[in-house]
Amino acid sequence: MIASCLCYLLLPAARLLRALSDAFFTCRKSALLAKSSYPQVESDFAMSPRGPDQEEREGLLQQWQEETSSQVLSTVSEGPLVDKGLAQSSLALLMDNPREQDTASEDKWSIRQLSDLRAAETLDEPFNEVLGEEPLPEVEGPMWAALPMQTGLQYANCAVLSMGALAAEPWEEDPAVVAWSIAPEPVPQEEAPIWSFEGLEQLQPPPMEIPYHEILWREWEDFSTQLHAQGLEAGDGPQFQFTLMSYNILAQDLMQQSSELYVHCHPDILNWNYRFANLMQEFQHWDPDILCLQEVQEDHYWEQLEPSLRMMGFTCFYKRRTGCKTDGCAVCYKPTRFHLLCASPVEYFRPGLELLNRDNVALVLLLQPLVPEGLGQVAVAPLCVANTHVLYNPRRGDVKLAQMAILLAEVDKVARLSDGSHCPIILCGDLNSVPDSPLYNFIRDGELQYHGMPAWKVSGQEDFSHQLYQRKLQAPLWPSSLGITDCCQYVTSCHPKTSERHEYSRDFLLRFRFCHIACQRPVGLVLMEGVTDIKPERPAGWAESVLEEDTSEPQPVCSRTTGTIRHCLHLTSVYTHFLPQLGRPEVTTMPLGLGTTVDYIFFSAESCENGNRTDRRLYQDGTLKLLGRLSLLSEEILWAANGLPNPFCSSDHLCLLASFGMEVTAP
């Protein structure tokens, strides 16, 4: 206890004595500098060899050297925080450069005074010695001493940056590491300028060794072995098998226009060159035979996507959105597997119609599968592939229904065979509608009663039931001038085109030679001997009346009904939109962090009626069979990967991939 009290009393006294000694030497220094002006002092330090002032300065320097040496020795005994050789080398530098002595002395004394003031302010605080803790060693050395740099060979061309510059410099880190958390606010470059040095190149992120499909693992679900287990016949004959991918790849222009949707992403992974490399990696990994893309920016398509896909063996067709839009849809296929029969671009914009004043588009291709020569003389039905991107606006369900009616009418025209049936159909794309919404049910079930339905309810994207005013659908949904019936068929398909000139056979015309009308003299006929004075005699057995042909107009196949639209394409979805293993719904996109499904692949096959809604992938026997699909992910898994886009999936949508088989029949 006595020792603690003595320590508490003696330690402030020792610090007070040190402060008084420092003040004494400061006054001596000030008096010395006051004898001459600043240029004279500088010249005295540099030129005069000896004198009274020089002896005074040498005395101050010798006293400083002794004090510094004692402090260094005490510091080394407590802990080697400051190297003794460093102080000696600094002193040697001072003796070698007497011109810098004055400036260094001023820095030294000012720093010492500041440290003493700080020590004096903390006198009232409890000391570590009183509490029984070991005090930290204090470094009282010359703060202005230069630290010699130990430069190695690898840093020969580099310079030393200040701590402010190092703190403000944006480090080039691997986007795959940085993007797992919310991206920080970028520091303005004006606050701390970044210095450029010759020979120091910008660091590039290291190449990603782990492919994206090993991080966001998606399993391949094979259905070819489950057909017999479900009581369905897979067919004993050969099949033409192919894979189809549907992918919204996120146009760069649209991403920049809606940058608030991607604040969770690191800027590096939003760069188009980074995203393009990831997209091409996905295409190469899954290697589909048919590729349907949405949100394809036009300049990126012609400059990068189309040349790269052509090198991968694809033949591509592209349709840009109408108006001033810069993106569109693309359908690519491998000419080694298919032969193009026809390509039909579809524009939903109709001038003068408020219902169809949007710039969305679609592409419909009719492809003929190429059967290997080893199968002999066999035939495969053509395949109709439709790709579209429907309007996003959740409030305008009427526009979405009209656009879908136009697409279905075009598919009906392209896929219709000579006998009135349809070839196998695949309809895919971004429909901007959730599962079990009225639009989804219309495509799958083939019928929708829309009269009086709120427009926002068609797609099911958002709930606007709380609003007082709601746009409701009225019948008919689109005018007759559109040329499409309520059965989603062109009017020319329902009404066979008839020629204005009727063609009659010779036998039919000869029947009019001796008809009742021909045997009567017309009123006012001029009597001419041998010409008009002879009444034609009807041959025996010639009927007096002639059976005329039925020239009435045929009734249309599909007439417009009130408030109901239909189609006869028999489509069903590849995906069930539910993950039974996780008990969570499937997700194809995550706008604003909310997972939902808006991308689909529909194919022409009727669903089996077994009462289980999770088995929609099951179908009745037909020419097109679903053999497998790439599983989707849940919202929780995507959240673990920082949502979409992320370092492994460079779009805000997941790709959809399915495998199909077509029956091969004898000709």
mmCIF file with all atom_site columns, C-alpha atoms in Angstrom, residues 507-614:
data_model
loop_
_atom_site.group_PDB
_atom_site.id
_atom_site.type_symbol
_atom_site.label_atom_id
_atom_site.label_alt_id
_atom_site.label_comp_id
_atom_site.label_asym_id
_atom_site.label_entity_id
_atom_site.label_seq_id
_atom_site.pdbx_PDB_ins_code
_atom_site.Cartn_x
_atom_site.Cartn_y
_atom_site.Cartn_z
_atom_site.occupancy
_atom_site.B_iso_or_equiv
_atom_site.pdbx_formal_charge
_atom_site.auth_seq_id
_atom_site.auth_comp_id
_atom_site.auth_asym_id
_atom_site.auth_atom_id
_atom_site.pdbx_PDB_model_num
ATOM 1   C CA . ASP A 1 507 ? -71.379 -30.622 -118.101 1.00 0.00 ? 507 ASP A CA 1
ATOM 2   C CA . PHE A 1 508 ? -72.852 -28.230 -115.572 1.00 0.00 ? 508 PHE A CA 1
ATOM 3   C CA . LEU A 1 509 ? -73.025 -25.405 -118.135 1.00 0.00 ? 509 LEU A CA 1
ATOM 4   C CA . LEU A 1 510 ? -74.638 -27.623 -120.792 1.00 0.00 ? 510 LEU A CA 1
ATOM 5   C CA . ARG A 1 511 ? -77.528 -28.222 -118.443 1.00 0.00 ? 511 ARG A CA 1
ATOM 6   C CA . PHE A 1 512 ? -78.639 -24.638 -118.979 1.00 0.00 ? 512 PHE A CA 1
ATOM 7   C CA . ARG A 1 513 ? -79.043 -25.163 -122.787 1.00 0.00 ? 513 ARG A CA 1
ATOM 8   C CA . PHE A 1 514 ? -82.572 -26.548 -122.572 1.00 0.00 ? 514 PHE A CA 1
ATOM 9   C CA . CYS A 1 515 ? -83.650 -25.240 -119.185 1.00 0.00 ? 515 CYS A CA 1
ATOM 10  C CA . HIS A 1 516 ? -87.072 -23.678 -118.697 1.00 0.00 ? 516 HIS A CA 1
ATOM 11  C CA . ILE A 1 517 ? -85.718 -20.168 -118.806 1.00 0.00 ? 517 ILE A CA 1
ATOM 12  C CA . ALA A 1 518 ? -83.764 -20.804 -121.984 1.00 0.00 ? 518 ALA A CA 1
ATOM 13  C CA . CYS A 1 519 ? -86.844 -22.098 -123.814 1.00 0.00 ? 519 CYS A CA 1
ATOM 14  C CA . GLN A 1 520 ? -88.836 -18.916 -123.251 1.00 0.00 ? 520 GLN A CA 1
ATOM 15  C CA . ARG A 1 521 ? -88.741 -16.032 -125.697 1.00 0.00 ? 521 ARG A CA 1
ATOM 16  C CA . PRO A 1 522 ? -87.474 -12.905 -123.998 1.00 0.00 ? 522 PRO A CA 1
ATOM 17  C CA . VAL A 1 523 ? -89.732 -9.898  -124.089 1.00 0.00 ? 523 VAL A CA 1
ATOM 18  C CA . GLY A 1 524 ? -88.753 -7.429  -126.818 1.00 0.00 ? 524 GLY A CA 1
ATOM 19  C CA . LEU A 1 525 ? -86.644 -9.916  -128.727 1.00 0.00 ? 525 LEU A CA 1
ATOM 20  C CA . VAL A 1 526 ? -86.355 -8.846  -132.379 1.00 0.00 ? 526 VAL A CA 1
ATOM 21  C CA . LEU A 1 527 ? -87.735 -11.508 -134.713 1.00 0.00 ? 527 LEU A CA 1
ATOM 22  C CA . MET A 1 528 ? -85.054 -12.681 -137.102 1.00 0.00 ? 528 MET A CA 1
ATOM 23  C CA . GLU A 1 529 ? -85.759 -15.483 -139.546 1.00 0.00 ? 529 GLU A CA 1
ATOM 24  C CA . GLY A 1 530 ? -83.698 -18.555 -138.905 1.00 0.00 ? 530 GLY A CA 1
ATOM 25  C CA . VAL A 1 531 ? -82.279 -17.109 -135.683 1.00 0.00 ? 531 VAL A CA 1
ATOM 26  C CA . THR A 1 532 ? -84.838 -15.980 -133.165 1.00 0.00 ? 532 THR A CA 1
ATOM 27  C CA . ASP A 1 533 ? -87.939 -17.414 -134.688 1.00 0.00 ? 533 ASP A CA 1
ATOM 28  C CA . ILE A 1 534 ? -87.089 -20.993 -133.815 1.00 0.00 ? 534 ILE A CA 1
ATOM 29  C CA . LYS A 1 535 ? -88.078 -22.329 -130.425 1.00 0.00 ? 535 LYS A CA 1
ATOM 30  C CA . PRO A 1 536 ? -85.556 -24.824 -129.086 1.00 0.00 ? 536 PRO A CA 1
ATOM 31  C CA . GLU A 1 537 ? -86.908 -28.272 -128.553 1.00 0.00 ? 537 GLU A CA 1
ATOM 32  C CA . ARG A 1 538 ? -86.033 -29.976 -125.266 1.00 0.00 ? 538 ARG A CA 1
ATOM 33  C CA . PRO A 1 539 ? -84.647 -33.457 -125.797 1.00 0.00 ? 539 PRO A CA 1
ATOM 34  C CA . ALA A 1 540 ? -86.535 -36.323 -124.295 1.00 0.00 ? 540 ALA A CA 1
ATOM 35  C CA . GLY A 1 541 ? -85.596 -37.017 -120.668 1.00 0.00 ? 541 GLY A CA 1
ATOM 36  C CA . TRP A 1 542 ? -84.054 -33.578 -120.138 1.00 0.00 ? 542 TRP A CA 1
ATOM 37  C CA . ALA A 1 543 ? -85.142 -32.144 -116.819 1.00 0.00 ? 543 ALA A CA 1
ATOM 38  C CA . GLU A 1 544 ? -86.947 -28.856 -116.911 1.00 0.00 ? 544 GLU A CA 1
ATOM 39  C CA . SER A 1 545 ? -85.158 -27.568 -113.742 1.00 0.00 ? 545 SER A CA 1
ATOM 40  C CA . VAL A 1 546 ? -81.421 -27.566 -113.173 1.00 0.00 ? 546 VAL A CA 1
ATOM 41  C CA . LEU A 1 547 ? -79.905 -28.456 -109.801 1.00 0.00 ? 547 LEU A CA 1
ATOM 42  C CA . GLU A 1 548 ? -77.833 -25.469 -108.869 1.00 0.00 ? 548 GLU A CA 1
ATOM 43  C CA . GLU A 1 549 ? -74.619 -25.765 -106.801 1.00 0.00 ? 549 GLU A CA 1
ATOM 44  C CA . ASP A 1 550 ? -74.589 -24.701 -103.169 1.00 0.00 ? 550 ASP A CA 1
ATOM 45  C CA . THR A 1 551 ? -72.932 -21.299 -103.248 1.00 0.00 ? 551 THR A CA 1
ATOM 46  C CA . SER A 1 552 ? -73.649 -20.344 -99.618  1.00 0.00 ? 552 SER A CA 1
ATOM 47  C CA . GLU A 1 553 ? -70.728 -19.173 -97.451  1.00 0.00 ? 553 GLU A CA 1
ATOM 48  C CA . PRO A 1 554 ? -69.315 -21.867 -95.129  1.00 0.00 ? 554 PRO A CA 1
ATOM 49  C CA . GLN A 1 555 ? -69.893 -21.359 -91.447  1.00 0.00 ? 555 GLN A CA 1
ATOM 50  C CA . PRO A 1 556 ? -66.774 -20.384 -89.479  1.00 0.00 ? 556 PRO A CA 1
ATOM 51  C CA . VAL A 1 557 ? -65.106 -23.089 -87.470  1.00 0.00 ? 557 VAL A CA 1
ATOM 52  C CA . CYS A 1 558 ? -64.691 -20.833 -84.391  1.00 0.00 ? 558 CYS A CA 1
ATOM 53  C CA . SER A 1 559 ? -67.189 -18.085 -83.719  1.00 0.00 ? 559 SER A CA 1
ATOM 54  C CA . ARG A 1 560 ? -66.650 -15.289 -81.194  1.00 0.00 ? 560 ARG A CA 1
ATOM 55  C CA . THR A 1 561 ? -68.208 -16.042 -77.819  1.00 0.00 ? 561 THR A CA 1
ATOM 56  C CA . THR A 1 562 ? -68.969 -13.662 -74.990  1.00 0.00 ? 562 THR A CA 1
ATOM 57  C CA . GLY A 1 563 ? -66.183 -13.256 -72.423  1.00 0.00 ? 563 GLY A CA 1
ATOM 58  C CA . THR A 1 564 ? -64.376 -16.547 -73.163  1.00 0.00 ? 564 THR A CA 1
ATOM 59  C CA . ILE A 1 565 ? -61.230 -17.293 -75.156  1.00 0.00 ? 565 ILE A CA 1
ATOM 60  C CA . ARG A 1 566 ? -59.939 -20.737 -76.146  1.00 0.00 ? 566 ARG A CA 1
ATOM 61  C CA . HIS A 1 567 ? -57.189 -22.509 -77.999  1.00 0.00 ? 567 HIS A CA 1
ATOM 62  C CA . CYS A 1 568 ? -56.772 -26.117 -79.145  1.00 0.00 ? 568 CYS A CA 1
ATOM 63  C CA . LEU A 1 569 ? -52.989 -26.655 -78.870  1.00 0.00 ? 569 LEU A CA 1
ATOM 64  C CA . HIS A 1 570 ? -53.046 -28.913 -75.748  1.00 0.00 ? 570 HIS A CA 1
ATOM 65  C CA . LEU A 1 571 ? -50.029 -27.502 -73.907  1.00 0.00 ? 571 LEU A CA 1
ATOM 66  C CA . THR A 1 572 ? -48.630 -28.491 -70.527  1.00 0.00 ? 572 THR A CA 1
ATOM 67  C CA . SER A 1 573 ? -45.694 -27.235 -68.458  1.00 0.00 ? 573 SER A CA 1
ATOM 68  C CA . VAL A 1 574 ? -42.350 -28.988 -68.162  1.00 0.00 ? 574 VAL A CA 1
ATOM 69  C CA . TYR A 1 575 ? -41.987 -27.912 -64.528  1.00 0.00 ? 575 TYR A CA 1
ATOM 70  C CA . THR A 1 576 ? -44.294 -28.543 -61.579  1.00 0.00 ? 576 THR A CA 1
ATOM 71  C CA . HIS A 1 577 ? -43.360 -25.227 -59.885  1.00 0.00 ? 577 HIS A CA 1
ATOM 72  C CA . PHE A 1 578 ? -42.881 -26.983 -56.545  1.00 0.00 ? 578 PHE A CA 1
ATOM 73  C CA . LEU A 1 579 ? -39.928 -28.703 -54.856  1.00 0.00 ? 579 LEU A CA 1
ATOM 74  C CA . PRO A 1 580 ? -41.341 -31.650 -52.878  1.00 0.00 ? 580 PRO A CA 1
ATOM 75  C CA . GLN A 1 581 ? -37.996 -32.434 -51.221  1.00 0.00 ? 581 GLN A CA 1
ATOM 76  C CA . LEU A 1 582 ? -37.761 -28.946 -49.708  1.00 0.00 ? 582 LEU A CA 1
ATOM 77  C CA . GLY A 1 583 ? -41.440 -28.142 -49.484  1.00 0.00 ? 583 GLY A CA 1
ATOM 78  C CA . ARG A 1 584 ? -40.791 -24.840 -51.249  1.00 0.00 ? 584 ARG A CA 1
ATOM 79  C CA . PRO A 1 585 ? -41.931 -23.377 -54.578  1.00 0.00 ? 585 PRO A CA 1
ATOM 80  C CA . GLU A 1 586 ? -39.573 -23.274 -57.521  1.00 0.00 ? 586 GLU A CA 1
ATOM 81  C CA . VAL A 1 587 ? -37.976 -19.938 -58.392  1.00 0.00 ? 587 VAL A CA 1
ATOM 82  C CA . THR A 1 588 ? -36.774 -18.669 -61.763  1.00 0.00 ? 588 THR A CA 1
ATOM 83  C CA . THR A 1 589 ? -36.101 -15.014 -60.829  1.00 0.00 ? 589 THR A CA 1
ATOM 84  C CA . MET A 1 590 ? -35.743 -12.814 -57.724  1.00 0.00 ? 590 MET A CA 1
ATOM 85  C CA . PRO A 1 591 ? -36.862 -9.209  -58.330  1.00 0.00 ? 591 PRO A CA 1
ATOM 86  C CA . LEU A 1 592 ? -36.168 -7.088  -55.234  1.00 0.00 ? 592 LEU A CA 1
ATOM 87  C CA . GLY A 1 593 ? -35.182 -10.248 -53.361  1.00 0.00 ? 593 GLY A CA 1
ATOM 88  C CA . LEU A 1 594 ? -38.577 -11.957 -53.762  1.00 0.00 ? 594 LEU A CA 1
ATOM 89  C CA . GLY A 1 595 ? -38.395 -15.308 -55.520  1.00 0.00 ? 595 GLY A CA 1
ATOM 90  C CA . THR A 1 596 ? -41.028 -16.131 -58.124  1.00 0.00 ? 596 THR A CA 1
ATOM 91  C CA . THR A 1 597 ? -41.558 -18.100 -61.347  1.00 0.00 ? 597 THR A CA 1
ATOM 92  C CA . VAL A 1 598 ? -42.217 -16.262 -64.609  1.00 0.00 ? 598 VAL A CA 1
ATOM 93  C CA . ASP A 1 599 ? -40.238 -18.402 -67.111  1.00 0.00 ? 599 ASP A CA 1
ATOM 94  C CA . TYR A 1 600 ? -41.806 -21.499 -68.654  1.00 0.00 ? 600 TYR A CA 1
ATOM 95  C CA . ILE A 1 601 ? -41.429 -24.256 -71.198  1.00 0.00 ? 601 ILE A CA 1
ATOM 96  C CA . PHE A 1 602 ? -44.781 -25.560 -72.473  1.00 0.00 ? 602 PHE A CA 1
ATOM 97  C CA . PHE A 1 603 ? -45.015 -28.512 -74.831  1.00 0.00 ? 603 PHE A CA 1
ATOM 98  C CA . SER A 1 604 ? -47.898 -30.162 -76.651  1.00 0.00 ? 604 SER A CA 1
ATOM 99  C CA . ALA A 1 605 ? -49.010 -33.081 -74.467  1.00 0.00 ? 605 ALA A CA 1
ATOM 100 C CA . GLU A 1 606 ? -52.156 -33.510 -72.433  1.00 0.00 ? 606 GLU A CA 1
ATOM 101 C CA . SER A 1 607 ? -51.732 -33.902 -68.696  1.00 0.00 ? 607 SER A CA 1
ATOM 102 C CA . CYS A 1 608 ? -52.935 -37.074 -67.065  1.00 0.00 ? 608 CYS A CA 1
ATOM 103 C CA . GLU A 1 609 ? -55.952 -36.712 -64.764  1.00 0.00 ? 609 GLU A CA 1
ATOM 104 C CA . ASN A 1 610 ? -54.732 -38.440 -61.634  1.00 0.00 ? 610 ASN A CA 1
ATOM 105 C CA . GLY A 1 611 ? -55.765 -35.886 -59.039  1.00 0.00 ? 611 GLY A CA 1
ATOM 106 C CA . ASN A 1 612 ? -52.197 -35.056 -58.024  1.00 0.00 ? 612 ASN A CA 1
ATOM 107 C CA . ARG A 1 613 ? -51.241 -31.544 -59.121  1.00 0.00 ? 613 ARG A CA 1
ATOM 108 C CA . THR A 1 614 ? -47.545 -32.205 -58.543  1.00 0.00 ? 614 THR A CA 1
#
